[in-house]
């Protein structure tokens, strides 16, 4: 058991080295040797944990996603009262935006990973995995909002849920490119939510 713990701790340290590189100069030109140097270990030692760059990227991306999910869960749990479906959606969607250094680095790693996944069937399958569950969760929140009279019933669909994902991911991309500041992206997200929820009859 101790060896397993040490193994995972070292993998995490390597992932953090990868995140630092992603946050300062991107990943296009970053090699396993570069990451090993950033982590303070030899290339051979790094390859003991990750045989390829794609394997390392997958681990780093999964870990970033876990941290993002934890951050969203903490936001929801911080509500003093049970949150409305709209509040849950906003917490999730704002968690998809690069509003701080950690989330920005996570999205940079994700962008590098997805660019490779376009031409790699195995990586593409990994990239597609979480979308159906996220869409279903958002659709469930929309249905709950409609049942409470907070959302027009015709908008409680999986199509609207997918549009929410697209809006958040598009805004996140534009923040990374410098088209929007994080605050502007959050304002536009709130604008989209306001338009989505307008016209409701009100809480039942």
PDB file of N, CA and C in Angstrom, residues 132-185:
ATOM      1  N   UNK A 132     -22.338  13.359 -22.236  1.00  0.00           N
ATOM      2  CA  UNK A 132     -23.718  12.890 -22.036  1.00  0.00           C
ATOM      3  C   UNK A 132     -24.194  13.007 -20.591  1.00  0.00           C
ATOM      4  N   UNK A 133     -23.306  12.701 -19.630  1.00  0.00           N
ATOM      5  CA  UNK A 133     -23.700  12.804 -18.219  1.00  0.00           C
ATOM      6  C   UNK A 133     -23.943  14.246 -17.811  1.00  0.00           C
ATOM      7  N   UNK A 134     -23.090  15.153 -18.302  1.00  0.00           N
ATOM      8  CA  UNK A 134     -23.260  16.567 -17.970  1.00  0.00           C
ATOM      9  C   UNK A 134     -24.549  17.107 -18.587  1.00  0.00           C
ATOM     10  N   UNK A 135     -24.808  16.734 -19.835  1.00  0.00           N
ATOM     11  CA  UNK A 135     -26.036  17.166 -20.504  1.00  0.00           C
ATOM     12  C   UNK A 135     -27.262  16.654 -19.748  1.00  0.00           C
ATOM     13  N   UNK A 136     -27.229  15.400 -19.324  1.00  0.00           N
ATOM     14  CA  UNK A 136     -28.358  14.825 -18.594  1.00  0.00           C
ATOM     15  C   UNK A 136     -28.556  15.526 -17.255  1.00  0.00           C
ATOM     16  N   UNK A 137     -27.460  15.858 -16.577  1.00  0.00           N
ATOM     17  CA  UNK A 137     -27.568  16.553 -15.293  1.00  0.00           C
ATOM     18  C   UNK A 137     -28.177  17.941 -15.471  1.00  0.00           C
ATOM     19  N   UNK A 138     -27.707  18.678 -16.470  1.00  0.00           N
ATOM     20  CA  UNK A 138     -28.260  20.009 -16.739  1.00  0.00           C
ATOM     21  C   UNK A 138     -29.738  19.917 -17.123  1.00  0.00           C
ATOM     22  N   UNK A 139     -30.089  18.928 -17.951  1.00  0.00           N
ATOM     23  CA  UNK A 139     -31.485  18.761 -18.358  1.00  0.00           C
ATOM     24  C   UNK A 139     -32.360  18.458 -17.144  1.00  0.00           C
ATOM     25  N   UNK A 140     -31.839  17.677 -16.216  1.00  0.00           N
ATOM     26  CA  UNK A 140     -32.594  17.375 -15.000  1.00  0.00           C
ATOM     27  C   UNK A 140     -32.827  18.640 -14.175  1.00  0.00           C
ATOM     28  N   UNK A 141     -31.816  19.492 -14.087  1.00  0.00           N
ATOM     29  CA  UNK A 141     -31.977  20.752 -13.364  1.00  0.00           C
ATOM     30  C   UNK A 141     -33.006  21.652 -14.046  1.00  0.00           C
ATOM     31  N   UNK A 142     -33.009  21.667 -15.372  1.00  0.00           N
ATOM     32  CA  UNK A 142     -33.991  22.459 -16.120  1.00  0.00           C
ATOM     33  C   UNK A 142     -35.404  21.929 -15.881  1.00  0.00           C
ATOM     34  N   UNK A 143     -35.548  20.612 -15.847  1.00  0.00           N
ATOM     35  CA  UNK A 143     -36.870  20.027 -15.582  1.00  0.00           C
ATOM     36  C   UNK A 143     -37.334  20.366 -14.174  1.00  0.00           C
ATOM     37  N   UNK A 144     -36.420  20.312 -13.217  1.00  0.00           N
ATOM     38  CA  UNK A 144     -36.772  20.684 -11.844  1.00  0.00           C
ATOM     39  C   UNK A 144     -37.221  22.142 -11.784  1.00  0.00           C
ATOM     40  N   UNK A 145     -36.520  23.009 -12.502  1.00  0.00           N
ATOM     41  CA  UNK A 145     -36.888  24.427 -12.530  1.00  0.00           C
ATOM     42  C   UNK A 145     -38.277  24.609 -13.131  1.00  0.00           C
ATOM     43  N   UNK A 146     -38.583  23.864 -14.201  1.00  0.00           N
ATOM     44  CA  UNK A 146     -39.895  23.966 -14.837  1.00  0.00           C
ATOM     45  C   UNK A 146     -40.992  23.489 -13.887  1.00  0.00           C
ATOM     46  N   UNK A 147     -40.722  22.415 -13.153  1.00  0.00           N
ATOM     47  CA  UNK A 147     -41.704  21.903 -12.192  1.00  0.00           C
ATOM     48  C   UNK A 147     -41.981  22.905 -11.081  1.00  0.00           C
ATOM     49  N   UNK A 148     -40.984  23.719 -10.753  1.00  0.00           N
ATOM     50  CA  UNK A 148     -41.133  24.733  -9.718  1.00  0.00           C
ATOM     51  C   UNK A 148     -41.730  26.033 -10.263  1.00  0.00           C
ATOM     52  N   UNK A 149     -42.002  26.080 -11.542  1.00  0.00           N
ATOM     53  CA  UNK A 149     -42.550  27.271 -12.153  1.00  0.00           C
ATOM     54  C   UNK A 149     -41.526  28.355 -12.414  1.00  0.00           C
ATOM     55  N   UNK A 150     -40.234  27.986 -12.402  1.00  0.00           N
ATOM     56  CA  UNK A 150     -39.164  28.970 -12.567  1.00  0.00           C
ATOM     57  C   UNK A 150     -38.630  29.026 -13.996  1.00  0.00           C
ATOM     58  N   UNK A 151     -39.098  28.121 -14.845  1.00  0.00           N
ATOM     59  CA  UNK A 151     -38.614  28.031 -16.219  1.00  0.00           C
ATOM     60  C   UNK A 151     -39.781  27.629 -17.117  1.00  0.00           C
ATOM     61  N   UNK A 152     -39.953  28.268 -18.271  1.00  0.00           N
ATOM     62  CA  UNK A 152     -40.994  27.816 -19.200  1.00  0.00           C
ATOM     63  C   UNK A 152     -40.795  26.343 -19.539  1.00  0.00           C
ATOM     64  N   UNK A 153     -41.822  25.516 -19.416  1.00  0.00           N
ATOM     65  CA  UNK A 153     -41.677  24.062 -19.611  1.00  0.00           C
ATOM     66  C   UNK A 153     -41.032  23.668 -20.936  1.00  0.00           C
ATOM     67  N   UNK A 154     -41.308  24.435 -21.996  1.00  0.00           N
ATOM     68  CA  UNK A 154     -40.764  24.077 -23.312  1.00  0.00           C
ATOM     69  C   UNK A 154     -39.242  24.237 -23.375  1.00  0.00           C
ATOM     70  N   UNK A 155     -38.650  24.886 -22.373  1.00  0.00           N
ATOM     71  CA  UNK A 155     -37.198  25.063 -22.367  1.00  0.00           C
ATOM     72  C   UNK A 155     -36.474  24.004 -21.522  1.00  0.00           C
ATOM     73  N   UNK A 156     -37.225  23.127 -20.917  1.00  0.00           N
ATOM     74  CA  UNK A 156     -36.621  22.081 -20.083  1.00  0.00           C
ATOM     75  C   UNK A 156     -36.278  20.873 -20.948  1.00  0.00           C
ATOM     76  N   UNK A 157     -35.285  21.029 -21.811  1.00  0.00           N
ATOM     77  CA  UNK A 157     -34.935  19.974 -22.770  1.00  0.00           C
ATOM     78  C   UNK A 157     -33.433  19.710 -22.759  1.00  0.00           C
ATOM     79  N   UNK A 158     -33.059  18.580 -23.335  1.00  0.00           N
ATOM     80  CA  UNK A 158     -31.634  18.256 -23.462  1.00  0.00           C
ATOM     81  C   UNK A 158     -30.961  19.187 -24.470  1.00  0.00           C
ATOM     82  N   UNK A 159     -31.729  19.689 -25.433  1.00  0.00           N
ATOM     83  CA  UNK A 159     -31.147  20.648 -26.383  1.00  0.00           C
ATOM     84  C   UNK A 159     -30.721  21.921 -25.656  1.00  0.00           C
ATOM     85  N   UNK A 160     -31.577  22.422 -24.758  1.00  0.00           N
ATOM     86  CA  UNK A 160     -31.208  23.613 -23.979  1.00  0.00           C
ATOM     87  C   UNK A 160     -30.022  23.318 -23.074  1.00  0.00           C
ATOM     88  N   UNK A 161     -29.983  22.113 -22.527  1.00  0.00           N
ATOM     89  CA  UNK A 161     -28.844  21.720 -21.681  1.00  0.00           C
ATOM     90  C   UNK A 161     -27.555  21.737 -22.483  1.00  0.00           C
ATOM     91  N   UNK A 162     -27.623  21.248 -23.732  1.00  0.00           N
ATOM     92  CA  UNK A 162     -26.433  21.227 -24.580  1.00  0.00           C
ATOM     93  C   UNK A 162     -26.021  22.634 -24.960  1.00  0.00           C
ATOM     94  N   UNK A 163     -27.001  23.516 -25.169  1.00  0.00           N
ATOM     95  CA  UNK A 163     -26.677  24.906 -25.464  1.00  0.00           C
ATOM     96  C   UNK A 163     -25.949  25.564 -24.294  1.00  0.00           C
ATOM     97  N   UNK A 164     -26.355  25.233 -23.073  1.00  0.00           N
ATOM     98  CA  UNK A 164     -25.671  25.774 -21.894  1.00  0.00           C
ATOM     99  C   UNK A 164     -24.207  25.353 -21.880  1.00  0.00           C
ATOM    100  N   UNK A 165     -23.964  24.088 -22.186  1.00  0.00           N
ATOM    101  CA  UNK A 165     -22.579  23.596 -22.236  1.00  0.00           C
ATOM    102  C   UNK A 165     -21.800  24.350 -23.310  1.00  0.00           C
ATOM    103  N   UNK A 166     -22.439  24.523 -24.482  1.00  0.00           N
ATOM    104  CA  UNK A 166     -21.774  25.222 -25.572  1.00  0.00           C
ATOM    105  C   UNK A 166     -21.463  26.669 -25.239  1.00  0.00           C
ATOM    106  N   UNK A 167     -22.403  27.349 -24.580  1.00  0.00           N
ATOM    107  CA  UNK A 167     -22.174  28.745 -24.181  1.00  0.00           C
ATOM    108  C   UNK A 167     -20.985  28.837 -23.233  1.00  0.00           C
ATOM    109  N   UNK A 168     -20.959  27.974 -22.208  1.00  0.00           N
ATOM    110  CA  UNK A 168     -19.871  28.020 -21.227  1.00  0.00           C
ATOM    111  C   UNK A 168     -18.529  27.707 -21.873  1.00  0.00           C
ATOM    112  N   UNK A 169     -18.485  26.691 -22.724  1.00  0.00           N
ATOM    113  CA  UNK A 169     -17.217  26.319 -23.351  1.00  0.00           C
ATOM    114  C   UNK A 169     -16.755  27.380 -24.348  1.00  0.00           C
ATOM    115  N   UNK A 170     -17.710  27.992 -25.062  1.00  0.00           N
ATOM    116  CA  UNK A 170     -17.341  29.063 -25.983  1.00  0.00           C
ATOM    117  C   UNK A 170     -16.783  30.266 -25.246  1.00  0.00           C
ATOM    118  N   UNK A 171     -17.439  30.668 -24.169  1.00  0.00           N
ATOM    119  CA  UNK A 171     -16.948  31.799 -23.377  1.00  0.00           C
ATOM    120  C   UNK A 171     -15.580  31.484 -22.776  1.00  0.00           C
ATOM    121  N   UNK A 172     -15.402  30.248 -22.320  1.00  0.00           N
ATOM    122  CA  UNK A 172     -14.107  29.854 -21.745  1.00  0.00           C
ATOM    123  C   UNK A 172     -12.996  29.992 -22.780  1.00  0.00           C
ATOM    124  N   UNK A 173     -13.278  29.562 -24.005  1.00  0.00           N
ATOM    125  CA  UNK A 173     -12.287  29.670 -25.081  1.00  0.00           C
ATOM    126  C   UNK A 173     -11.926  31.125 -25.343  1.00  0.00           C
ATOM    127  N   UNK A 174     -12.931  31.996 -25.353  1.00  0.00           N
ATOM    128  CA  UNK A 174     -12.680  33.413 -25.643  1.00  0.00           C
ATOM    129  C   UNK A 174     -11.915  34.097 -24.513  1.00  0.00           C
ATOM    130  N   UNK A 175     -12.104  33.626 -23.284  1.00  0.00           N
ATOM    131  CA  UNK A 175     -11.297  34.166 -22.181  1.00  0.00           C
ATOM    132  C   UNK A 175      -9.840  33.766 -22.376  1.00  0.00           C
ATOM    133  N   UNK A 176      -9.599  32.502 -22.744  1.00  0.00           N
ATOM    134  CA  UNK A 176      -8.226  32.040 -22.977  1.00  0.00           C
ATOM    135  C   UNK A 176      -7.566  32.819 -24.109  1.00  0.00           C
ATOM    136  N   UNK A 177      -8.350  33.194 -25.116  1.00  0.00           N
ATOM    137  CA  UNK A 177      -7.809  33.925 -26.273  1.00  0.00           C
ATOM    138  C   UNK A 177      -7.702  35.420 -26.018  1.00  0.00           C
ATOM    139  N   UNK A 178      -8.231  35.883 -24.883  1.00  0.00           N
ATOM    140  CA  UNK A 178      -8.160  37.296 -24.568  1.00  0.00           C
ATOM    141  C   UNK A 178      -9.258  38.128 -25.202  1.00  0.00           C
ATOM    142  N   UNK A 179     -10.273  37.474 -25.790  1.00  0.00           N
ATOM    143  CA  UNK A 179     -11.399  38.208 -26.369  1.00  0.00           C
ATOM    144  C   UNK A 179     -12.257  38.803 -25.250  1.00  0.00           C
ATOM    145  N   UNK A 180     -12.423  38.048 -24.173  1.00  0.00           N
ATOM    146  CA  UNK A 180     -13.193  38.505 -23.008  1.00  0.00           C
ATOM    147  C   UNK A 180     -12.336  38.426 -21.757  1.00  0.00           C
ATOM    148  N   UNK A 181     -12.568  39.339 -20.834  1.00  0.00           N
ATOM    149  CA  UNK A 181     -12.037  39.196 -19.490  1.00  0.00           C
ATOM    150  C   UNK A 181     -12.937  38.211 -18.736  1.00  0.00           C
ATOM    151  N   UNK A 182     -12.434  37.545 -17.702  1.00  0.00           N
ATOM    152  CA  UNK A 182     -13.271  36.606 -16.948  1.00  0.00           C
ATOM    153  C   UNK A 182     -14.581  37.227 -16.465  1.00  0.00           C
ATOM    154  N   UNK A 183     -14.518  38.483 -16.001  1.00  0.00           N
ATOM    155  CA  UNK A 183     -15.727  39.143 -15.496  1.00  0.00           C
ATOM    156  C   UNK A 183     -16.763  39.319 -16.608  1.00  0.00           C
ATOM    157  N   UNK A 184     -16.303  39.631 -17.811  1.00  0.00           N
ATOM    158  CA  UNK A 184     -17.217  39.796 -18.938  1.00  0.00           C
ATOM    159  C   UNK A 184     -17.866  38.467 -19.315  1.00  0.00           C
ATOM    160  N   UNK A 185     -17.072  37.407 -19.275  1.00  0.00           N
ATOM    161  CA  UNK A 185     -17.621  36.089 -19.585  1.00  0.00           C
ATOM    162  C   UNK A 185     -18.693  35.697 -18.577  1.00  0.00           C
TER     163      UNK A 185
END
